[in-house]
């Protein structure tokens, strides 16, 4: 008979990480552990306070309810957890973990055998000019050929100068540049800013204007000189028909998928199926999970055979992350089985 328990873990950033919504110093996450016949499975419920649709006062009570009703099975629980996408992800992952030979390998592949890595972007956090410049140099020195820079929190002219400095040394063939505005631009100024950004041969911009402005976003996607990727816009859209309606209405060039914000593996696959039917490209990004959740997302991502650089380079952000086989080499995430997992909730 299955039994389950949950645990909270507060991840601590090595240095405060800036976004357009403020500076992050800690990241709250939760783990569900399922036990049956002497085996354990683990799933991470990664919540981002202020962003996750399930940032609710009853979150912990819902985790307890899951533990009390774990015998309902993964499919039934997923349906009952529609308003809690991060818990959907954790439950899916925990069930896969329980059923696996190795609880940390939930999607066995050439990736988990350390045969092929996953191309990822190097993430540049917001901060003053010198801090951002030093991060850029670190990523270039580490061999990344795709860099994602968060913009929208400091002076726009300074951000343009940073992009100019990269492009003065590296062509678009040498370095792919992505920017993420996290909804920072006002609709009336967005097109003009996109035109200025595109002079630096950018790959794309994530969420240029704030969410739930569908008419403005549709108009922007139609005339943009720079491919637009939807990110936060997908959060809170659960029904399959509503997902299709959203993409058909806005018609973005890309969507970016964070499994713990959009309903786990199943919710992510629904978005992918719809996007591909409409000719919309996509990639997957972690939502600052611990190495436990990051690894599961990376394993899932590899099975989808997407050749674009993915957003999976967040494992080294914390002082108290878990020892894991995840290694970043030359702009790729690799899984080295010779490195042991150390997770107190399951080891």
mmCIF file of C-alpha atoms in Angstrom:
data_model
loop_
_atom_site.group_PDB
_atom_site.id
_atom_site.type_symbol
_atom_site.label_atom_id
_atom_site.label_comp_id
_atom_site.label_asym_id
_atom_site.label_seq_id
_atom_site.Cartn_x
_atom_site.Cartn_y
_atom_site.Cartn_z
ATOM 1 C CA UNK A 1 0.000 0.000 0.000
ATOM 2 C CA UNK A 2 1.296 3.434 -0.928
ATOM 3 C CA UNK A 3 1.930 6.091 1.686
ATOM 4 C CA UNK A 4 3.224 9.588 1.130
ATOM 5 C CA UNK A 5 4.777 12.483 2.995
ATOM 6 C CA UNK A 6 5.926 15.982 2.097
ATOM 7 C CA UNK A 7 8.863 18.204 3.046
ATOM 8 C CA UNK A 8 9.695 21.870 2.616
ATOM 9 C CA UNK A 9 13.132 23.016 1.485
ATOM 10 C CA UNK A 10 14.219 26.669 1.237
ATOM 11 C CA UNK A 11 16.863 27.108 -1.450
ATOM 12 C CA UNK A 12 19.307 29.958 -0.839
ATOM 13 C CA UNK A 13 20.787 31.915 -3.740
ATOM 14 C CA UNK A 14 24.558 32.269 -3.778
ATOM 15 C CA UNK A 15 23.980 35.918 -4.582
ATOM 16 C CA UNK A 16 20.699 37.825 -4.875
ATOM 17 C CA UNK A 17 19.319 37.354 -8.379
ATOM 18 C CA UNK A 18 17.553 40.263 -10.047
ATOM 19 C CA UNK A 19 14.437 40.106 -12.179
ATOM 20 C CA UNK A 20 11.996 42.813 -13.296
ATOM 21 C CA UNK A 21 9.754 41.656 -10.436
ATOM 22 C CA UNK A 22 12.415 42.206 -7.801
ATOM 23 C CA UNK A 23 15.451 40.539 -6.278
ATOM 24 C CA UNK A 24 15.346 36.872 -5.255
ATOM 25 C CA UNK A 25 17.317 35.734 -2.199
ATOM 26 C CA UNK A 26 15.541 32.440 -1.478
ATOM 27 C CA UNK A 27 13.341 30.005 -3.383
ATOM 28 C CA UNK A 28 10.730 27.865 -1.642
ATOM 29 C CA UNK A 29 10.224 24.312 -2.846
ATOM 30 C CA UNK A 30 8.452 21.208 -1.564
ATOM 31 C CA UNK A 31 8.978 17.476 -2.046
ATOM 32 C CA UNK A 32 6.461 14.653 -2.127
ATOM 33 C CA UNK A 33 7.874 11.241 -1.239
ATOM 34 C CA UNK A 34 5.845 8.124 -2.006
ATOM 35 C CA UNK A 35 6.730 4.794 -0.375
ATOM 36 C CA UNK A 36 5.561 1.314 -1.372
ATOM 37 C CA UNK A 37 7.039 -2.138 -0.753
ATOM 38 C CA UNK A 38 10.313 -0.727 0.536
ATOM 39 C CA UNK A 39 10.783 1.596 -2.448
ATOM 40 C CA UNK A 40 10.639 5.387 -2.509
ATOM 41 C CA UNK A 41 9.779 7.882 -5.199
ATOM 42 C CA UNK A 42 10.352 11.625 -5.029
ATOM 43 C CA UNK A 43 8.734 14.568 -6.787
ATOM 44 C CA UNK A 44 9.410 18.275 -6.515
ATOM 45 C CA UNK A 45 6.647 20.856 -6.234
ATOM 46 C CA UNK A 46 8.483 24.007 -7.258
ATOM 47 C CA UNK A 47 6.493 27.125 -6.439
ATOM 48 C CA UNK A 48 7.463 30.691 -7.332
ATOM 49 C CA UNK A 49 5.785 33.064 -4.910
ATOM 50 C CA UNK A 50 4.140 35.928 -6.745
ATOM 51 C CA UNK A 51 4.215 34.131 -10.097
ATOM 52 C CA UNK A 52 2.865 30.593 -9.705
ATOM 53 C CA UNK A 53 -0.897 30.410 -10.160
ATOM 54 C CA UNK A 54 -0.994 28.080 -7.137
ATOM 55 C CA UNK A 55 0.654 30.579 -4.794
ATOM 56 C CA UNK A 56 -2.247 30.198 -2.369
ATOM 57 C CA UNK A 57 -2.661 30.135 1.429
ATOM 58 C CA UNK A 58 -3.891 26.532 1.291
ATOM 59 C CA UNK A 59 -0.828 25.212 -0.581
ATOM 60 C CA UNK A 60 0.560 23.170 2.295
ATOM 61 C CA UNK A 61 -2.925 21.883 3.155
ATOM 62 C CA UNK A 62 -3.237 20.662 -0.434
ATOM 63 C CA UNK A 63 0.065 18.804 -0.110
ATOM 64 C CA UNK A 64 -1.274 17.078 2.999
ATOM 65 C CA UNK A 65 -4.451 16.191 1.117
ATOM 66 C CA UNK A 66 -2.342 14.635 -1.639
ATOM 67 C CA UNK A 67 -0.464 12.538 0.891
ATOM 68 C CA UNK A 68 -3.746 11.393 2.449
ATOM 69 C CA UNK A 69 -5.155 10.474 -0.976
ATOM 70 C CA UNK A 70 -2.062 9.229 -2.795
ATOM 71 C CA UNK A 71 -3.749 5.912 -3.554
ATOM 72 C CA UNK A 72 -6.083 7.654 -6.032
ATOM 73 C CA UNK A 73 -3.337 7.275 -8.630
ATOM 74 C CA UNK A 74 -1.434 9.730 -10.768
ATOM 75 C CA UNK A 75 -4.066 10.255 -13.491
ATOM 76 C CA UNK A 76 -6.926 10.953 -11.092
ATOM 77 C CA UNK A 77 -4.772 13.197 -8.911
ATOM 78 C CA UNK A 78 -3.580 15.169 -11.952
ATOM 79 C CA UNK A 79 -7.191 15.889 -12.905
ATOM 80 C CA UNK A 80 -8.080 16.926 -9.355
ATOM 81 C CA UNK A 81 -5.054 19.236 -9.125
ATOM 82 C CA UNK A 82 -5.839 21.431 -12.138
ATOM 83 C CA UNK A 83 -5.494 24.604 -10.043
ATOM 84 C CA UNK A 84 -2.149 23.434 -8.620
ATOM 85 C CA UNK A 85 0.211 22.920 -11.585
ATOM 86 C CA UNK A 86 3.349 22.693 -9.441
ATOM 87 C CA UNK A 87 1.790 19.866 -7.416
ATOM 88 C CA UNK A 88 0.664 18.165 -10.645
ATOM 89 C CA UNK A 89 4.326 18.173 -11.646
ATOM 90 C CA UNK A 90 5.463 16.856 -8.266
ATOM 91 C CA UNK A 91 2.911 14.029 -8.252
ATOM 92 C CA UNK A 92 3.718 12.965 -11.827
ATOM 93 C CA UNK A 93 7.399 12.970 -11.019
ATOM 94 C CA UNK A 94 6.994 11.084 -7.723
ATOM 95 C CA UNK A 95 4.980 8.319 -9.392
ATOM 96 C CA UNK A 96 7.545 7.960 -12.175
ATOM 97 C CA UNK A 97 10.321 7.949 -9.598
ATOM 98 C CA UNK A 98 8.611 5.197 -7.598
ATOM 99 C CA UNK A 99 8.210 3.058 -10.713
ATOM 100 C CA UNK A 100 11.840 3.497 -11.802
ATOM 101 C CA UNK A 101 14.795 1.269 -11.049
ATOM 102 C CA UNK A 102 16.720 4.394 -10.064
ATOM 103 C CA UNK A 103 14.390 6.905 -8.324
ATOM 104 C CA UNK A 104 16.268 9.822 -9.903
ATOM 105 C CA UNK A 105 16.038 8.529 -13.485
ATOM 106 C CA UNK A 106 12.443 9.108 -14.514
ATOM 107 C CA UNK A 107 13.026 9.193 -18.298
ATOM 108 C CA UNK A 108 15.917 6.829 -19.155
ATOM 109 C CA UNK A 109 17.745 7.829 -22.341
ATOM 110 C CA UNK A 110 21.109 8.493 -23.921
ATOM 111 C CA UNK A 111 21.157 11.641 -21.761
ATOM 112 C CA UNK A 112 21.003 9.721 -18.458
ATOM 113 C CA UNK A 113 23.675 7.341 -19.805
ATOM 114 C CA UNK A 114 25.967 10.345 -20.298
ATOM 115 C CA UNK A 115 26.117 9.749 -24.051
ATOM 116 C CA UNK A 116 24.537 13.019 -25.256
ATOM 117 C CA UNK A 117 24.132 16.386 -23.536
ATOM 118 C CA UNK A 118 21.424 19.034 -23.869
ATOM 119 C CA UNK A 119 22.348 22.400 -25.361
ATOM 120 C CA UNK A 120 21.364 25.174 -22.923
ATOM 121 C CA UNK A 121 21.488 28.953 -22.723
ATOM 122 C CA UNK A 122 23.667 30.807 -20.258
ATOM 123 C CA UNK A 123 21.479 32.978 -18.006
ATOM 124 C CA UNK A 124 22.450 36.591 -17.235
ATOM 125 C CA UNK A 125 20.653 38.045 -14.213
ATOM 126 C CA UNK A 126 19.698 41.693 -13.856
ATOM 127 C CA UNK A 127 21.947 44.005 -11.903
ATOM 128 C CA UNK A 128 24.164 47.010 -12.447
ATOM 129 C CA UNK A 129 26.170 47.277 -15.647
ATOM 130 C CA UNK A 130 29.419 45.879 -14.235
ATOM 131 C CA UNK A 131 27.687 42.899 -12.622
ATOM 132 C CA UNK A 132 25.879 42.011 -15.823
ATOM 133 C CA UNK A 133 29.042 42.508 -17.864
ATOM 134 C CA UNK A 134 30.993 40.155 -15.574
ATOM 135 C CA UNK A 135 28.279 37.491 -15.894
ATOM 136 C CA UNK A 136 28.374 37.774 -19.679
ATOM 137 C CA UNK A 137 32.133 37.276 -19.703
ATOM 138 C CA UNK A 138 31.808 34.246 -17.379
ATOM 139 C CA UNK A 139 29.312 32.602 -19.752
ATOM 140 C CA UNK A 140 31.466 33.290 -22.803
ATOM 141 C CA UNK A 141 34.544 31.922 -21.030
ATOM 142 C CA UNK A 142 32.548 28.794 -20.087
ATOM 143 C CA UNK A 143 31.868 28.038 -23.744
ATOM 144 C CA UNK A 144 28.222 29.042 -24.090
ATOM 145 C CA UNK A 145 27.122 29.934 -27.613
ATOM 146 C CA UNK A 146 23.616 30.976 -26.504
ATOM 147 C CA UNK A 147 23.102 33.662 -23.868
ATOM 148 C CA UNK A 148 19.811 34.816 -22.354
ATOM 149 C CA UNK A 149 19.836 38.226 -20.716
ATOM 150 C CA UNK A 150 17.083 39.479 -18.436
ATOM 151 C CA UNK A 151 16.207 43.080 -19.232
ATOM 152 C CA UNK A 152 13.706 45.674 -18.025
ATOM 153 C CA UNK A 153 14.952 46.491 -14.538
ATOM 154 C CA UNK A 154 17.793 48.915 -15.238
ATOM 155 C CA UNK A 155 18.056 51.780 -17.721
ATOM 156 C CA UNK A 156 17.166 50.591 -21.227
ATOM 157 C CA UNK A 157 20.094 52.497 -22.772
ATOM 158 C CA UNK A 158 22.506 50.662 -20.460
ATOM 159 C CA UNK A 159 20.987 47.342 -21.511
ATOM 160 C CA UNK A 160 21.431 48.295 -25.160
ATOM 161 C CA UNK A 161 25.071 49.159 -24.462
ATOM 162 C CA UNK A 162 25.612 45.696 -22.966
ATOM 163 C CA UNK A 163 24.123 44.039 -26.030
ATOM 164 C CA UNK A 164 26.202 46.273 -28.268
ATOM 165 C CA UNK A 165 29.372 45.275 -26.441
ATOM 166 C CA UNK A 166 28.613 41.582 -26.996
ATOM 167 C CA UNK A 167 27.826 42.072 -30.671
ATOM 168 C CA UNK A 168 30.961 44.145 -31.230
ATOM 169 C CA UNK A 169 32.958 41.039 -30.343
ATOM 170 C CA UNK A 170 30.691 38.177 -31.398
ATOM 171 C CA UNK A 171 28.508 37.809 -34.493
ATOM 172 C CA UNK A 172 25.047 36.213 -34.387
ATOM 173 C CA UNK A 173 26.654 33.094 -35.882
ATOM 174 C CA UNK A 174 29.070 32.902 -32.945
ATOM 175 C CA UNK A 175 26.676 33.797 -30.120
ATOM 176 C CA UNK A 176 22.890 33.513 -30.093
ATOM 177 C CA UNK A 177 21.369 36.248 -27.926
ATOM 178 C CA UNK A 178 17.969 35.989 -26.267
ATOM 179 C CA UNK A 179 16.405 38.598 -23.987
ATOM 180 C CA UNK A 180 13.650 38.246 -21.411
ATOM 181 C CA UNK A 181 11.683 41.362 -20.502
ATOM 182 C CA UNK A 182 9.332 39.631 -18.013
ATOM 183 C CA UNK A 183 6.524 41.949 -19.188
ATOM 184 C CA UNK A 184 8.478 45.136 -18.436
ATOM 185 C CA UNK A 185 7.552 47.176 -21.549
ATOM 186 C CA UNK A 186 4.440 49.340 -21.806
ATOM 187 C CA UNK A 187 2.367 48.362 -24.873
ATOM 188 C CA UNK A 188 2.731 51.829 -26.437
ATOM 189 C CA UNK A 189 6.535 51.738 -26.269
ATOM 190 C CA UNK A 190 7.067 48.046 -26.961
ATOM 191 C CA UNK A 191 7.357 48.133 -30.771
ATOM 192 C CA UNK A 192 9.885 50.959 -30.748
ATOM 193 C CA UNK A 193 11.997 49.118 -28.164
ATOM 194 C CA UNK A 194 11.824 45.900 -30.176
ATOM 195 C CA UNK A 195 13.084 47.756 -33.246
ATOM 196 C CA UNK A 196 16.064 49.058 -31.301
ATOM 197 C CA UNK A 197 16.785 45.632 -29.821
ATOM 198 C CA UNK A 198 16.676 43.916 -33.200
ATOM 199 C CA UNK A 199 19.661 45.949 -34.433
ATOM 200 C CA UNK A 200 21.739 43.532 -32.329
ATOM 201 C CA UNK A 201 20.552 40.442 -34.247
ATOM 202 C CA UNK A 202 18.677 38.917 -31.321
ATOM 203 C CA UNK A 203 17.120 35.463 -31.516
ATOM 204 C CA UNK A 204 13.963 36.392 -29.589
ATOM 205 C CA UNK A 205 12.428 38.315 -26.714
ATOM 206 C CA UNK A 206 10.354 36.705 -23.974
ATOM 207 C CA UNK A 207 7.150 38.342 -22.780
ATOM 208 C CA UNK A 208 7.785 41.965 -23.870
ATOM 209 C CA UNK A 209 4.547 43.273 -22.304
ATOM 210 C CA UNK A 210 2.656 42.234 -19.190
ATOM 211 C CA UNK A 211 0.222 39.315 -19.318
ATOM 212 C CA UNK A 212 -3.484 39.357 -20.184
ATOM 213 C CA UNK A 213 -3.230 42.059 -22.847
ATOM 214 C CA UNK A 214 -4.105 39.726 -25.682
ATOM 215 C CA UNK A 215 -5.158 42.321 -28.251
ATOM 216 C CA UNK A 216 -1.972 44.341 -27.750
ATOM 217 C CA UNK A 217 0.183 41.228 -27.807
ATOM 218 C CA UNK A 218 -1.521 39.907 -30.947
ATOM 219 C CA UNK A 219 -0.876 43.203 -32.705
ATOM 220 C CA UNK A 220 2.738 43.211 -31.555
ATOM 221 C CA UNK A 221 3.377 39.645 -32.727
ATOM 222 C CA UNK A 222 1.975 40.525 -36.151
ATOM 223 C CA UNK A 223 4.395 43.403 -36.811
ATOM 224 C CA UNK A 224 7.360 42.636 -34.565
ATOM 225 C CA UNK A 225 10.844 42.805 -36.100
ATOM 226 C CA UNK A 226 12.002 40.427 -33.370
ATOM 227 C CA UNK A 227 10.491 36.985 -32.706
ATOM 228 C CA UNK A 228 8.344 37.018 -29.565
ATOM 229 C CA UNK A 229 8.180 34.132 -27.096
ATOM 230 C CA UNK A 230 5.299 33.763 -24.649
ATOM 231 C CA UNK A 231 6.227 32.691 -21.140
ATOM 232 C CA UNK A 232 4.138 34.024 -18.241
ATOM 233 C CA UNK A 233 1.179 34.296 -20.633
ATOM 234 C CA UNK A 234 0.744 30.502 -20.454
ATOM 235 C CA UNK A 235 0.385 30.405 -16.665
ATOM 236 C CA UNK A 236 -3.145 29.738 -15.442
ATOM 237 C CA UNK A 237 -4.475 28.463 -18.784
ATOM 238 C CA UNK A 238 -5.530 24.886 -18.030
ATOM 239 C CA UNK A 239 -8.227 23.819 -20.490
ATOM 240 C CA UNK A 240 -6.937 22.422 -23.782
ATOM 241 C CA UNK A 241 -9.421 24.430 -25.829
ATOM 242 C CA UNK A 242 -8.372 27.608 -24.005
ATOM 243 C CA UNK A 243 -4.727 26.837 -24.736
ATOM 244 C CA UNK A 244 -5.505 26.524 -28.436
ATOM 245 C CA UNK A 245 -7.595 29.700 -28.400
ATOM 246 C CA UNK A 246 -4.754 31.646 -26.771
ATOM 247 C CA UNK A 247 -2.157 30.554 -29.332
ATOM 248 C CA UNK A 248 -4.493 30.981 -32.287
ATOM 249 C CA UNK A 249 -5.370 34.495 -31.098
ATOM 250 C CA UNK A 250 -1.882 35.819 -30.321
ATOM 251 C CA UNK A 251 0.116 33.735 -32.829
ATOM 252 C CA UNK A 252 3.528 34.136 -31.175
ATOM 253 C CA UNK A 253 6.705 32.933 -32.850
ATOM 254 C CA UNK A 254 7.687 30.836 -29.800
ATOM 255 C CA UNK A 255 6.337 29.588 -26.495
ATOM 256 C CA UNK A 256 8.485 28.794 -23.469
ATOM 257 C CA UNK A 257 7.383 25.955 -21.248
ATOM 258 C CA UNK A 258 8.036 25.637 -17.513
ATOM 259 C CA UNK A 259 6.510 22.305 -16.402
ATOM 260 C CA UNK A 260 6.037 23.253 -12.755
ATOM 261 C CA UNK A 261 4.086 26.382 -13.764
ATOM 262 C CA UNK A 262 1.870 24.810 -16.443
ATOM 263 C CA UNK A 263 0.814 21.375 -15.210
ATOM 264 C CA UNK A 264 3.828 19.108 -15.271
ATOM 265 C CA UNK A 265 4.788 16.759 -18.082
ATOM 266 C CA UNK A 266 1.220 16.264 -19.278
ATOM 267 C CA UNK A 267 0.389 19.962 -19.286
ATOM 268 C CA UNK A 268 3.614 20.726 -21.141
ATOM 269 C CA UNK A 269 2.909 18.070 -23.760
ATOM 270 C CA UNK A 270 -0.545 19.578 -24.363
ATOM 271 C CA UNK A 271 1.004 22.965 -25.128
ATOM 272 C CA UNK A 272 3.610 21.386 -27.426
ATOM 273 C CA UNK A 273 1.013 19.443 -29.417
ATOM 274 C CA UNK A 274 -1.089 22.573 -29.972
ATOM 275 C CA UNK A 275 1.912 24.798 -30.778
ATOM 276 C CA UNK A 276 3.321 22.383 -33.337
ATOM 277 C CA UNK A 277 -0.076 22.096 -35.032
ATOM 278 C CA UNK A 278 -0.004 25.903 -35.465
ATOM 279 C CA UNK A 279 3.619 26.122 -36.602
ATOM 280 C CA UNK A 280 4.777 27.719 -33.343
ATOM 281 C CA UNK A 281 8.228 26.718 -32.095
ATOM 282 C CA UNK A 282 9.032 26.119 -28.416
ATOM 283 C CA UNK A 283 11.639 25.312 -25.829
ATOM 284 C CA UNK A 284 11.606 24.253 -22.186
ATOM 285 C CA UNK A 285 12.922 26.142 -19.180
ATOM 286 C CA UNK A 286 13.257 25.256 -15.523
ATOM 287 C CA UNK A 287 11.522 27.466 -12.964
ATOM 288 C CA UNK A 288 14.405 27.605 -10.477
ATOM 289 C CA UNK A 289 13.778 24.110 -9.110
ATOM 290 C CA UNK A 290 16.384 22.258 -7.081
ATOM 291 C CA UNK A 291 18.555 19.730 -8.896
ATOM 292 C CA UNK A 292 15.858 17.115 -8.243
ATOM 293 C CA UNK A 293 13.209 18.869 -10.312
ATOM 294 C CA UNK A 294 15.740 20.248 -12.795
ATOM 295 C CA UNK A 295 17.017 16.758 -13.549
ATOM 296 C CA UNK A 296 13.509 15.414 -14.171
ATOM 297 C CA UNK A 297 12.723 18.331 -16.491
ATOM 298 C CA UNK A 298 15.992 17.840 -18.367
ATOM 299 C CA UNK A 299 15.335 14.120 -18.783
ATOM 300 C CA UNK A 300 11.826 14.820 -20.088
ATOM 301 C CA UNK A 301 13.134 17.529 -22.416
ATOM 302 C CA UNK A 302 15.722 15.223 -23.960
ATOM 303 C CA UNK A 303 13.051 12.720 -24.986
ATOM 304 C CA UNK A 304 11.298 15.453 -27.031
ATOM 305 C CA UNK A 305 14.258 15.852 -29.399
ATOM 306 C CA UNK A 306 14.152 19.653 -29.587
ATOM 307 C CA UNK A 307 17.417 20.989 -31.029
ATOM 308 C CA UNK A 308 17.090 24.569 -29.730
ATOM 309 C CA UNK A 309 19.127 25.534 -26.642
ATOM 310 C CA UNK A 310 16.940 24.933 -23.586
ATOM 311 C CA UNK A 311 16.717 26.969 -20.368
ATOM 312 C CA UNK A 312 18.111 24.364 -17.990
ATOM 313 C CA UNK A 313 21.234 25.953 -16.561
ATOM 314 C CA UNK A 314 19.991 26.904 -13.089
ATOM 315 C CA UNK A 315 21.501 24.124 -10.973
ATOM 316 C CA UNK A 316 24.460 26.144 -9.693
ATOM 317 C CA UNK A 317 22.459 29.093 -8.344
ATOM 318 C CA UNK A 318 22.106 27.879 -4.753
ATOM 319 C CA UNK A 319 24.350 27.369 -1.752
ATOM 320 C CA UNK A 320 22.250 24.457 -0.469
ATOM 321 C CA UNK A 321 21.240 22.577 -3.595
ATOM 322 C CA UNK A 322 21.517 18.783 -3.574
ATOM 323 C CA UNK A 323 24.578 16.952 -4.858
ATOM 324 C CA UNK A 324 23.564 15.602 -8.253
ATOM 325 C CA UNK A 325 25.012 14.121 -11.471
ATOM 326 C CA UNK A 326 24.148 17.286 -13.418
ATOM 327 C CA UNK A 327 27.193 18.946 -14.968
ATOM 328 C CA UNK A 328 27.410 21.950 -17.314
ATOM 329 C CA UNK A 329 30.182 21.668 -19.910
ATOM 330 C CA UNK A 330 30.757 23.910 -22.927
ATOM 331 C CA UNK A 331 27.214 25.219 -22.960
ATOM 332 C CA UNK A 332 25.546 21.843 -22.517
ATOM 333 C CA UNK A 333 23.906 20.083 -19.574
ATOM 334 C CA UNK A 334 25.225 16.575 -19.024
ATOM 335 C CA UNK A 335 24.234 13.747 -16.685
ATOM 336 C CA UNK A 336 27.239 11.986 -15.170
ATOM 337 C CA UNK A 337 26.062 8.803 -13.359
ATOM 338 C CA UNK A 338 29.400 8.489 -11.541
ATOM 339 C CA UNK A 339 28.355 11.441 -9.353
ATOM 340 C CA UNK A 340 26.066 10.302 -6.536
ATOM 341 C CA UNK A 341 22.791 11.941 -5.600
ATOM 342 C CA UNK A 342 22.548 13.166 -2.025
ATOM 343 C CA UNK A 343 18.963 13.993 -1.120
ATOM 344 C CA UNK A 344 18.065 13.476 2.562
ATOM 345 C CA UNK A 345 14.373 12.873 1.865
ATOM 346 C CA UNK A 346 15.063 9.716 -0.095
ATOM 347 C CA UNK A 347 18.698 8.587 0.341
#
